[in-house]
Amino acid sequence: MQLLDGKKTSAELKEELRQEVEQRKAQGKKIPHLAAILVGDDGASRTYVNAKVKACEAVGFESTLIRKEADISEEELLKLVHDLNMDPEIDGFIVQLPLPKHIDEDKVTLAVAPEKDVDGFHPENLGRLVLGLPTFVSATPNGIMELLARYNIETSGKDCVVIGRSNIVGTPMSILLSRNSNPGNCTVTLTHSRTKNLAEITRRADIVVAAIGKPEFVKADMIKEGAVVVDVGIHRIDDPSKKSGFSLLGDCDFEAISKKASYITPVPGGVGPMTIASLMANTMKAVKMRE
Ligand code: NAD
């Protein structure tokens, strides 16, 4: 088994971006500027946003973090999104999800200008993805594709099973892997909560992408010998034996599956860091598109 090392690969990707920023500086070009809106005080969201701000610093981007109380009105938030759309200094921005219940996430996603939608959540960008047109591919699927590409994983003609059909991971992943591109050209089966005999389906797969949101849901007996396994899940589980008081687990039983798989992403250190590096890459793309 070989690890699909997202920590190492994302460091390479970020180093490439850092060098590009240096070149841009030398040429007097604009430094990419990413903004993030964080609403409320959700611990996981705070961690993700902080990691994004830190990544901006590492690659030399400008970053702006806008924190708002959980009781911000939908109208105020939409006004903030509008202001960022109009701000020439900002190249791209994200609104960290989830949002408080009184705010319609779809309305907010639709309000983001597609050319600044570095999360790739706007329907225009998702539509362009489906049509194979240039777009911002949302950070997690984009990061997974980059990881597969950099490890030269053969995908053409392979049977791939994606578990989970969310708009931000499972569905775009199924489209990307079935596209006529490299990586791509897989025969994809998209499975979900109503899928019958899931294990039978996954056992046939050369590539499994697990985005279910349930800790260690995928067991070794669901995986074919030699398969490539991409684990998107991330769960904080109480663990008194750890100094931090918790362990991070994925959607796959890593210990057991790593004995069968040819390649597997670890959790942590797999898809997570690739997601953040991809967001940086999308921001670089945004600044170039605006030029
Ligand atoms: P989601 O909850 O939106 O979607 C989960 C999907 O799993 C649903 O489509 C559902 O149909 C499917 N599902 C549920 N039970 C199932 C079952 N028994 N059999 C088959 N399918 C089943 O989740 P999401 O946003 O796609 O995230 C999935 C996981 O990935 C979560 O743990 C999330 O925290 C993690 N995640 C990680 C990153 C990262 O950067 N590492 C990014 C996004 C999400």
mmCIF file of C-alpha atoms and ligand atoms in Angstrom:
data_model
loop_
_atom_site.group_PDB
_atom_site.id
_atom_site.type_symbol
_atom_site.label_atom_id
_atom_site.label_comp_id
_atom_site.label_asym_id
_atom_site.label_seq_id
_atom_site.Cartn_x
_atom_site.Cartn_y
_atom_site.Cartn_z
ATOM 1 C CA MET A 1 0.000 0.000 0.000
ATOM 2 C CA GLN A 2 1.140 3.496 -0.803
ATOM 3 C CA LEU A 3 -0.197 6.596 0.898
ATOM 4 C CA LEU A 4 -1.758 9.307 -1.236
ATOM 5 C CA ASP A 5 -0.004 11.896 0.866
ATOM 6 C CA GLY A 6 -2.088 15.053 0.791
ATOM 7 C CA LYS A 7 0.141 16.826 3.263
ATOM 8 C CA LYS A 8 3.222 16.433 1.077
ATOM 9 C CA THR A 9 1.394 17.073 -2.203
ATOM 10 C CA SER A 10 -0.381 20.164 -0.880
ATOM 11 C CA ALA A 11 2.974 21.513 0.341
ATOM 12 C CA GLU A 12 4.341 21.098 -3.211
ATOM 13 C CA LEU A 13 1.299 22.814 -4.672
ATOM 14 C CA LYS A 14 1.559 25.686 -2.213
ATOM 15 C CA GLU A 15 5.272 26.067 -2.922
ATOM 16 C CA GLU A 16 4.486 26.381 -6.642
ATOM 17 C CA LEU A 17 1.903 29.050 -5.840
ATOM 18 C CA ARG A 18 4.343 30.866 -3.535
ATOM 19 C CA GLN A 19 6.878 31.029 -6.356
ATOM 20 C CA GLU A 20 4.220 32.324 -8.714
ATOM 21 C CA VAL A 21 3.340 35.054 -6.214
ATOM 22 C CA GLU A 22 7.031 36.033 -6.045
ATOM 23 C CA GLN A 23 7.150 36.268 -9.834
ATOM 24 C CA ARG A 24 3.992 38.351 -9.893
ATOM 25 C CA LYS A 25 5.477 40.699 -7.305
ATOM 26 C CA ALA A 26 8.635 41.083 -9.386
ATOM 27 C CA GLN A 27 6.476 41.887 -12.437
ATOM 28 C CA GLY A 28 4.425 44.435 -10.474
ATOM 29 C CA LYS A 29 1.260 42.360 -10.855
ATOM 30 C CA LYS A 30 -1.540 42.150 -8.315
ATOM 31 C CA ILE A 31 -1.081 39.842 -5.331
ATOM 32 C CA PRO A 32 -4.054 37.442 -5.079
ATOM 33 C CA HIS A 33 -6.460 38.430 -2.311
ATOM 34 C CA LEU A 34 -8.867 35.920 -0.751
ATOM 35 C CA ALA A 35 -11.604 36.979 1.658
ATOM 36 C CA ALA A 36 -13.584 34.687 3.938
ATOM 37 C CA ILE A 37 -16.838 35.384 5.741
ATOM 38 C CA LEU A 38 -17.313 33.434 8.954
ATOM 39 C CA VAL A 39 -20.712 33.667 10.606
ATOM 40 C CA GLY A 40 -21.178 32.539 14.213
ATOM 41 C CA ASP A 41 -18.889 30.576 16.444
ATOM 42 C CA ASP A 42 -18.924 26.988 15.147
ATOM 43 C CA GLY A 43 -15.650 25.367 16.238
ATOM 44 C CA ALA A 44 -15.085 23.311 13.081
ATOM 45 C CA SER A 45 -15.856 26.288 10.795
ATOM 46 C CA ARG A 46 -13.433 28.445 12.787
ATOM 47 C CA THR A 47 -10.712 25.805 12.400
ATOM 48 C CA TYR A 48 -11.287 25.530 8.627
ATOM 49 C CA VAL A 49 -11.291 29.297 8.098
ATOM 50 C CA ASN A 50 -8.161 29.765 10.214
ATOM 51 C CA ALA A 51 -6.405 27.079 8.164
ATOM 52 C CA LYS A 52 -7.391 28.934 4.975
ATOM 53 C CA VAL A 53 -6.048 32.247 6.309
ATOM 54 C CA LYS A 54 -2.811 30.517 7.371
ATOM 55 C CA ALA A 55 -2.463 28.973 3.905
ATOM 56 C CA CYS A 56 -2.837 32.448 2.359
ATOM 57 C CA GLU A 57 0.047 33.655 4.504
ATOM 58 C CA ALA A 58 2.151 30.628 3.508
ATOM 59 C CA VAL A 59 1.753 31.280 -0.214
ATOM 60 C CA GLY A 60 2.043 35.066 0.098
ATOM 61 C CA PHE A 61 -1.582 35.935 -0.703
ATOM 62 C CA GLU A 62 -3.428 38.790 0.918
ATOM 63 C CA SER A 63 -6.317 37.602 3.062
ATOM 64 C CA THR A 64 -9.248 39.229 4.824
ATOM 65 C CA LEU A 65 -11.298 37.439 7.446
ATOM 66 C CA ILE A 66 -14.706 38.954 8.111
ATOM 67 C CA ARG A 67 -16.324 37.612 11.272
ATOM 68 C CA LYS A 68 -19.987 38.202 11.958
ATOM 69 C CA GLU A 69 -22.208 37.245 14.889
ATOM 70 C CA ALA A 70 -24.620 34.330 14.431
ATOM 71 C CA ASP A 71 -27.575 36.721 14.626
ATOM 72 C CA ILE A 72 -26.580 38.653 11.484
ATOM 73 C CA SER A 73 -29.656 39.074 9.283
ATOM 74 C CA GLU A 74 -29.847 37.488 5.856
ATOM 75 C CA GLU A 75 -30.142 40.962 4.356
ATOM 76 C CA GLU A 76 -26.955 42.168 6.066
ATOM 77 C CA LEU A 77 -25.062 39.083 4.926
ATOM 78 C CA LEU A 78 -26.278 39.507 1.347
ATOM 79 C CA LYS A 79 -25.150 43.154 1.474
ATOM 80 C CA LEU A 80 -21.702 42.009 2.636
ATOM 81 C CA VAL A 81 -21.522 39.501 -0.240
ATOM 82 C CA HIS A 82 -22.526 42.265 -2.645
ATOM 83 C CA ASP A 83 -19.791 44.551 -1.262
ATOM 84 C CA LEU A 84 -17.158 41.833 -1.782
ATOM 85 C CA ASN A 85 -18.476 41.233 -5.317
ATOM 86 C CA MET A 86 -17.893 44.921 -6.068
ATOM 87 C CA ASP A 87 -14.571 45.318 -4.232
ATOM 88 C CA PRO A 88 -11.797 45.440 -6.882
ATOM 89 C CA GLU A 89 -9.171 44.507 -4.287
ATOM 90 C CA ILE A 90 -10.810 41.103 -3.575
ATOM 91 C CA ASP A 91 -10.114 38.422 -6.228
ATOM 92 C CA GLY A 92 -12.140 35.667 -4.664
ATOM 93 C CA PHE A 93 -14.081 34.956 -1.485
ATOM 94 C CA ILE A 94 -15.837 32.227 0.389
ATOM 95 C CA VAL A 95 -18.757 32.177 2.780
ATOM 96 C CA GLN A 96 -17.950 29.400 5.228
ATOM 97 C CA LEU A 97 -20.828 26.928 5.523
ATOM 98 C CA PRO A 98 -22.926 25.955 7.385
ATOM 99 C CA LEU A 99 -24.773 29.209 8.031
ATOM 100 C CA PRO A 100 -27.239 29.753 10.901
ATOM 101 C CA LYS A 101 -30.697 28.300 10.246
ATOM 102 C CA HIS A 102 -32.414 31.664 9.673
ATOM 103 C CA ILE A 103 -30.216 32.301 6.606
ATOM 104 C CA ASP A 104 -30.997 30.672 3.268
ATOM 105 C CA GLU A 105 -27.671 29.170 2.122
ATOM 106 C CA ASP A 106 -28.869 28.863 -1.474
ATOM 107 C CA LYS A 107 -29.662 32.580 -1.597
ATOM 108 C CA VAL A 108 -26.171 33.411 -0.326
ATOM 109 C CA THR A 109 -24.474 30.991 -2.750
ATOM 110 C CA LEU A 110 -26.424 32.541 -5.643
ATOM 111 C CA ALA A 111 -25.428 36.052 -4.547
ATOM 112 C CA VAL A 112 -21.690 35.393 -4.924
ATOM 113 C CA ALA A 113 -20.384 36.689 -8.269
ATOM 114 C CA PRO A 114 -19.416 33.574 -10.292
ATOM 115 C CA GLU A 115 -16.040 35.111 -11.190
ATOM 116 C CA LYS A 116 -15.190 35.454 -7.486
ATOM 117 C CA ASP A 117 -16.751 32.116 -6.438
ATOM 118 C CA VAL A 118 -13.489 30.318 -5.650
ATOM 119 C CA ASP A 119 -15.456 27.651 -3.744
ATOM 120 C CA GLY A 120 -17.149 26.737 -7.033
ATOM 121 C CA PHE A 121 -20.599 26.494 -5.387
ATOM 122 C CA HIS A 122 -22.463 28.911 -7.695
ATOM 123 C CA PRO A 123 -24.809 27.145 -10.176
ATOM 124 C CA GLU A 124 -23.033 28.850 -13.073
ATOM 125 C CA ASN A 125 -19.719 27.300 -12.027
ATOM 126 C CA LEU A 126 -21.301 23.919 -11.323
ATOM 127 C CA GLY A 127 -23.019 24.099 -14.729
ATOM 128 C CA ARG A 128 -19.734 24.914 -16.442
ATOM 129 C CA LEU A 129 -18.186 21.915 -14.673
ATOM 130 C CA VAL A 130 -20.896 19.642 -16.063
ATOM 131 C CA LEU A 131 -20.269 21.024 -19.572
ATOM 132 C CA GLY A 132 -16.493 20.692 -19.232
ATOM 133 C CA LEU A 133 -15.988 24.469 -19.609
ATOM 134 C CA PRO A 134 -13.345 26.437 -17.698
ATOM 135 C CA THR A 135 -14.639 27.021 -14.173
ATOM 136 C CA PHE A 136 -13.811 27.000 -10.484
ATOM 137 C CA VAL A 137 -14.080 23.368 -9.463
ATOM 138 C CA SER A 138 -15.006 23.243 -5.783
ATOM 139 C CA ALA A 139 -11.962 22.818 -3.620
ATOM 140 C CA THR A 140 -12.406 19.272 -2.299
ATOM 141 C CA PRO A 141 -13.113 17.522 -5.647
ATOM 142 C CA ASN A 142 -10.436 19.668 -7.285
ATOM 143 C CA GLY A 143 -7.927 18.663 -4.605
ATOM 144 C CA ILE A 144 -8.759 14.969 -5.055
ATOM 145 C CA MET A 145 -8.293 15.202 -8.838
ATOM 146 C CA GLU A 146 -4.945 16.947 -8.312
ATOM 147 C CA LEU A 147 -3.859 14.223 -5.875
ATOM 148 C CA LEU A 148 -4.792 11.460 -8.340
ATOM 149 C CA ALA A 149 -2.971 13.312 -11.128
ATOM 150 C CA ARG A 150 0.211 13.885 -9.151
ATOM 151 C CA TYR A 151 0.370 10.213 -8.122
ATOM 152 C CA ASN A 152 -0.232 9.175 -11.740
ATOM 153 C CA ILE A 153 -3.195 7.037 -10.729
ATOM 154 C CA GLU A 154 -4.579 5.363 -13.848
ATOM 155 C CA THR A 155 -8.264 6.206 -14.033
ATOM 156 C CA SER A 156 -9.131 5.646 -17.700
ATOM 157 C CA GLY A 157 -11.606 2.793 -18.107
ATOM 158 C CA LYS A 158 -11.581 2.041 -14.378
ATOM 159 C CA ASP A 159 -14.682 1.283 -12.349
ATOM 160 C CA CYS A 160 -15.155 3.985 -9.766
ATOM 161 C CA VAL A 161 -17.685 4.109 -6.957
ATOM 162 C CA VAL A 162 -18.420 7.422 -5.252
ATOM 163 C CA ILE A 163 -20.241 7.036 -1.931
ATOM 164 C CA GLY A 164 -22.304 10.145 -1.123
ATOM 165 C CA ARG A 165 -24.076 12.563 -3.467
ATOM 166 C CA SER A 166 -23.568 15.955 -1.783
ATOM 167 C CA ASN A 167 -23.386 19.025 -3.998
ATOM 168 C CA ILE A 168 -19.915 19.915 -2.758
ATOM 169 C CA VAL A 169 -18.207 16.507 -2.864
ATOM 170 C CA GLY A 170 -19.970 13.383 -4.156
ATOM 171 C CA THR A 171 -21.856 14.799 -7.137
ATOM 172 C CA PRO A 172 -19.006 16.926 -8.604
ATOM 173 C CA MET A 173 -16.586 14.041 -7.962
ATOM 174 C CA SER A 174 -18.777 11.680 -10.000
ATOM 175 C CA ILE A 175 -18.856 14.182 -12.879
ATOM 176 C CA LEU A 176 -15.121 14.891 -12.823
ATOM 177 C CA LEU A 177 -14.167 11.227 -12.773
ATOM 178 C CA SER A 178 -16.457 10.391 -15.670
ATOM 179 C CA ARG A 179 -15.327 13.327 -17.855
ATOM 180 C CA ASN A 180 -13.242 12.771 -20.958
ATOM 181 C CA SER A 181 -9.998 13.931 -19.348
ATOM 182 C CA ASN A 182 -7.042 12.729 -17.364
ATOM 183 C CA PRO A 183 -7.715 11.948 -14.569
ATOM 184 C CA GLY A 184 -11.182 10.934 -15.683
ATOM 185 C CA ASN A 185 -12.713 8.499 -18.170
ATOM 186 C CA CYS A 186 -13.868 6.259 -15.326
ATOM 187 C CA THR A 187 -17.114 4.329 -15.370
ATOM 188 C CA VAL A 188 -18.690 5.915 -12.325
ATOM 189 C CA THR A 189 -21.385 4.626 -10.004
ATOM 190 C CA LEU A 190 -22.760 7.270 -7.648
ATOM 191 C CA THR A 191 -24.137 5.673 -4.500
ATOM 192 C CA HIS A 192 -26.100 7.226 -1.627
ATOM 193 C CA SER A 193 -28.270 6.565 1.402
ATOM 194 C CA ARG A 194 -30.910 4.695 -0.653
ATOM 195 C CA THR A 195 -28.422 2.470 -2.476
ATOM 196 C CA LYS A 196 -29.094 -1.244 -1.995
ATOM 197 C CA ASN A 197 -26.264 -3.753 -1.527
ATOM 198 C CA LEU A 198 -23.602 -1.059 -1.288
ATOM 199 C CA ALA A 199 -20.816 -3.474 -0.319
ATOM 200 C CA GLU A 200 -21.459 -5.568 -3.445
ATOM 201 C CA ILE A 201 -21.075 -2.439 -5.571
ATOM 202 C CA THR A 202 -17.963 -1.105 -3.827
ATOM 203 C CA ARG A 203 -16.275 -4.533 -3.965
ATOM 204 C CA ARG A 204 -16.225 -4.267 -7.759
ATOM 205 C CA ALA A 205 -14.584 -0.842 -7.750
ATOM 206 C CA ASP A 206 -11.032 -0.071 -8.801
ATOM 207 C CA ILE A 207 -11.397 3.363 -7.197
ATOM 208 C CA VAL A 208 -13.593 4.218 -4.203
ATOM 209 C CA VAL A 209 -14.271 7.794 -3.102
ATOM 210 C CA ALA A 210 -15.936 7.866 0.322
ATOM 211 C CA ALA A 211 -17.842 11.060 1.227
ATOM 212 C CA ILE A 212 -20.542 9.811 3.570
ATOM 213 C CA GLY A 213 -19.933 11.693 6.788
ATOM 214 C CA LYS A 214 -19.988 8.603 9.042
ATOM 215 C CA PRO A 215 -16.825 7.580 10.907
ATOM 216 C CA GLU A 216 -15.216 4.371 9.586
ATOM 217 C CA PHE A 217 -18.351 3.462 7.634
ATOM 218 C CA VAL A 218 -16.374 1.769 4.862
ATOM 219 C CA LYS A 219 -14.892 -1.523 6.055
ATOM 220 C CA ALA A 220 -12.160 -3.654 4.522
ATOM 221 C CA ASP A 221 -14.644 -6.283 3.291
ATOM 222 C CA MET A 222 -16.220 -3.607 1.072
ATOM 223 C CA ILE A 223 -12.952 -3.022 -0.779
ATOM 224 C CA LYS A 224 -11.369 -5.023 -3.588
ATOM 225 C CA GLU A 225 -7.739 -6.103 -3.232
ATOM 226 C CA GLY A 226 -5.538 -3.444 -4.871
ATOM 227 C CA ALA A 227 -8.214 -0.724 -5.071
ATOM 228 C CA VAL A 228 -7.457 2.991 -4.753
ATOM 229 C CA VAL A 229 -9.319 4.494 -1.787
ATOM 230 C CA VAL A 230 -9.947 8.205 -1.300
ATOM 231 C CA ASP A 231 -11.361 9.053 2.120
ATOM 232 C CA VAL A 232 -13.041 12.467 2.254
ATOM 233 C CA GLY A 233 -14.615 12.125 5.703
ATOM 234 C CA ILE A 234 -13.280 13.882 8.734
ATOM 235 C CA HIS A 235 -14.565 13.293 12.264
ATOM 236 C CA ARG A 236 -13.327 14.480 15.620
ATOM 237 C CA ILE A 237 -13.734 11.584 18.070
ATOM 238 C CA ASP A 238 -13.097 11.958 21.841
ATOM 239 C CA ASP A 239 -9.900 10.151 22.745
ATOM 240 C CA PRO A 240 -8.590 10.579 26.300
ATOM 241 C CA SER A 241 -5.335 8.810 25.319
ATOM 242 C CA LYS A 242 -4.437 11.803 23.094
ATOM 243 C CA LYS A 243 -2.965 15.010 24.473
ATOM 244 C CA SER A 244 -5.491 16.990 22.424
ATOM 245 C CA GLY A 245 -8.340 14.855 23.840
ATOM 246 C CA PHE A 246 -9.503 13.745 20.395
ATOM 247 C CA SER A 247 -8.566 11.666 17.361
ATOM 248 C CA LEU A 248 -9.435 12.371 13.752
ATOM 249 C CA LEU A 249 -11.116 9.555 11.829
ATOM 250 C CA GLY A 250 -12.223 9.314 8.225
ATOM 251 C CA ASP A 251 -15.195 7.622 6.592
ATOM 252 C CA CYS A 252 -13.007 4.535 6.028
ATOM 253 C CA ASP A 253 -11.494 1.996 8.407
ATOM 254 C CA PHE A 254 -7.944 3.027 7.517
ATOM 255 C CA GLU A 255 -6.091 0.336 9.513
ATOM 256 C CA ALA A 256 -7.868 -2.598 7.888
ATOM 257 C CA ILE A 257 -8.294 -1.130 4.401
ATOM 258 C CA SER A 258 -4.650 -0.073 4.121
ATOM 259 C CA LYS A 259 -3.745 -3.794 4.186
ATOM 260 C CA LYS A 260 -5.770 -4.348 0.987
ATOM 261 C CA ALA A 261 -5.676 -1.085 -0.960
ATOM 262 C CA SER A 262 -2.943 -0.195 -3.451
ATOM 263 C CA TYR A 263 -3.274 3.512 -2.550
ATOM 264 C CA ILE A 264 -5.181 5.225 0.235
ATOM 265 C CA THR A 265 -5.514 8.762 1.590
ATOM 266 C CA PRO A 266 -4.849 9.046 5.345
ATOM 267 C CA VAL A 267 -7.021 11.096 7.731
ATOM 268 C CA PRO A 268 -5.655 13.532 8.678
ATOM 269 C CA GLY A 269 -3.142 14.407 5.968
ATOM 270 C CA GLY A 270 -5.060 13.295 2.879
ATOM 271 C CA VAL A 271 -7.950 15.149 1.271
ATOM 272 C CA GLY A 272 -8.110 17.939 3.913
ATOM 273 C CA PRO A 273 -4.823 19.703 3.085
ATOM 274 C CA MET A 274 -5.480 19.236 -0.654
ATOM 275 C CA THR A 275 -8.810 21.055 -0.231
ATOM 276 C CA ILE A 276 -7.079 24.086 1.218
ATOM 277 C CA ALA A 277 -4.308 24.102 -1.395
ATOM 278 C CA SER A 278 -6.991 23.895 -4.114
ATOM 279 C CA LEU A 279 -8.742 26.936 -2.728
ATOM 280 C CA MET A 280 -5.436 28.792 -3.027
ATOM 281 C CA ALA A 281 -5.043 27.570 -6.613
ATOM 282 C CA ASN A 282 -8.587 28.755 -7.418
ATOM 283 C CA THR A 283 -7.773 32.190 -5.984
ATOM 284 C CA MET A 284 -4.685 32.415 -8.209
ATOM 285 C CA LYS A 285 -6.889 31.444 -11.145
ATOM 286 C CA ALA A 286 -9.387 34.173 -10.170
ATOM 287 C CA VAL A 287 -6.775 36.924 -10.198
ATOM 288 C CA LYS A 288 -5.517 35.779 -13.602
ATOM 289 C CA MET A 289 -9.042 35.644 -15.030
ATOM 290 C CA ARG A 290 -9.656 39.201 -13.872
ATOM 291 C CA GLU A 291 -6.504 40.484 -15.595
HETATM 292 P P1 NAD B 1 -23.183 15.211 3.308
HETATM 293 O O1 NAD B 1 -23.673 14.868 4.670
HETATM 294 O O2 NAD B 1 -23.679 16.430 2.631
HETATM 295 O O3 NAD B 1 -23.466 13.988 2.340
HETATM 296 C C1 NAD B 1 -23.340 12.667 2.762
HETATM 297 C C2 NAD B 1 -23.817 11.759 1.666
HETATM 298 O O4 NAD B 1 -23.649 10.433 2.112
HETATM 299 C C3 NAD B 1 -25.280 11.943 1.294
HETATM 300 O O5 NAD B 1 -25.367 12.190 -0.099
HETATM 301 C C4 NAD B 1 -25.937 10.603 1.636
HETATM 302 O O6 NAD B 1 -26.861 10.166 0.638
HETATM 303 C C5 NAD B 1 -24.750 9.667 1.677
HETATM 304 N N1 NAD B 1 -24.982 8.589 2.632
HETATM 305 C C6 NAD B 1 -25.428 8.677 3.898
HETATM 306 N N2 NAD B 1 -25.573 7.453 4.427
HETATM 307 C C7 NAD B 1 -25.235 6.571 3.468
HETATM 308 C C8 NAD B 1 -25.206 5.167 3.400
HETATM 309 N N3 NAD B 1 -25.565 4.422 4.433
HETATM 310 N N4 NAD B 1 -24.792 4.593 2.249
HETATM 311 C C9 NAD B 1 -24.425 5.344 1.179
HETATM 312 N N5 NAD B 1 -24.434 6.684 1.198
HETATM 313 C C10 NAD B 1 -24.837 7.292 2.330
HETATM 314 O O7 NAD B 1 -21.594 15.181 3.429
HETATM 315 P P2 NAD B 1 -20.416 15.908 2.588
HETATM 316 O O8 NAD B 1 -20.522 17.365 2.751
HETATM 317 O O9 NAD B 1 -20.304 15.323 1.228
HETATM 318 O O10 NAD B 1 -19.195 15.411 3.484
HETATM 319 C C11 NAD B 1 -18.885 14.041 3.650
HETATM 320 C C12 NAD B 1 -17.763 13.925 4.653
HETATM 321 O O11 NAD B 1 -16.635 14.584 4.124
HETATM 322 C C13 NAD B 1 -18.030 14.582 6.005
HETATM 323 O O12 NAD B 1 -17.378 13.821 6.995
HETATM 324 C C14 NAD B 1 -17.372 15.935 5.876
HETATM 325 O O13 NAD B 1 -16.943 16.457 7.121
HETATM 326 C C15 NAD B 1 -16.181 15.573 5.021
HETATM 327 N N6 NAD B 1 -15.636 16.663 4.209
HETATM 328 C C16 NAD B 1 -14.290 16.800 4.225
HETATM 329 C C17 NAD B 1 -13.697 17.762 3.448
HETATM 330 C C18 NAD B 1 -12.218 17.867 3.461
HETATM 331 O O14 NAD B 1 -11.682 18.850 3.000
HETATM 332 N N7 NAD B 1 -11.538 16.850 3.951
HETATM 333 C C19 NAD B 1 -14.483 18.620 2.672
HETATM 334 C C20 NAD B 1 -15.868 18.439 2.642
HETATM 335 C C21 NAD B 1 -16.434 17.442 3.422
#
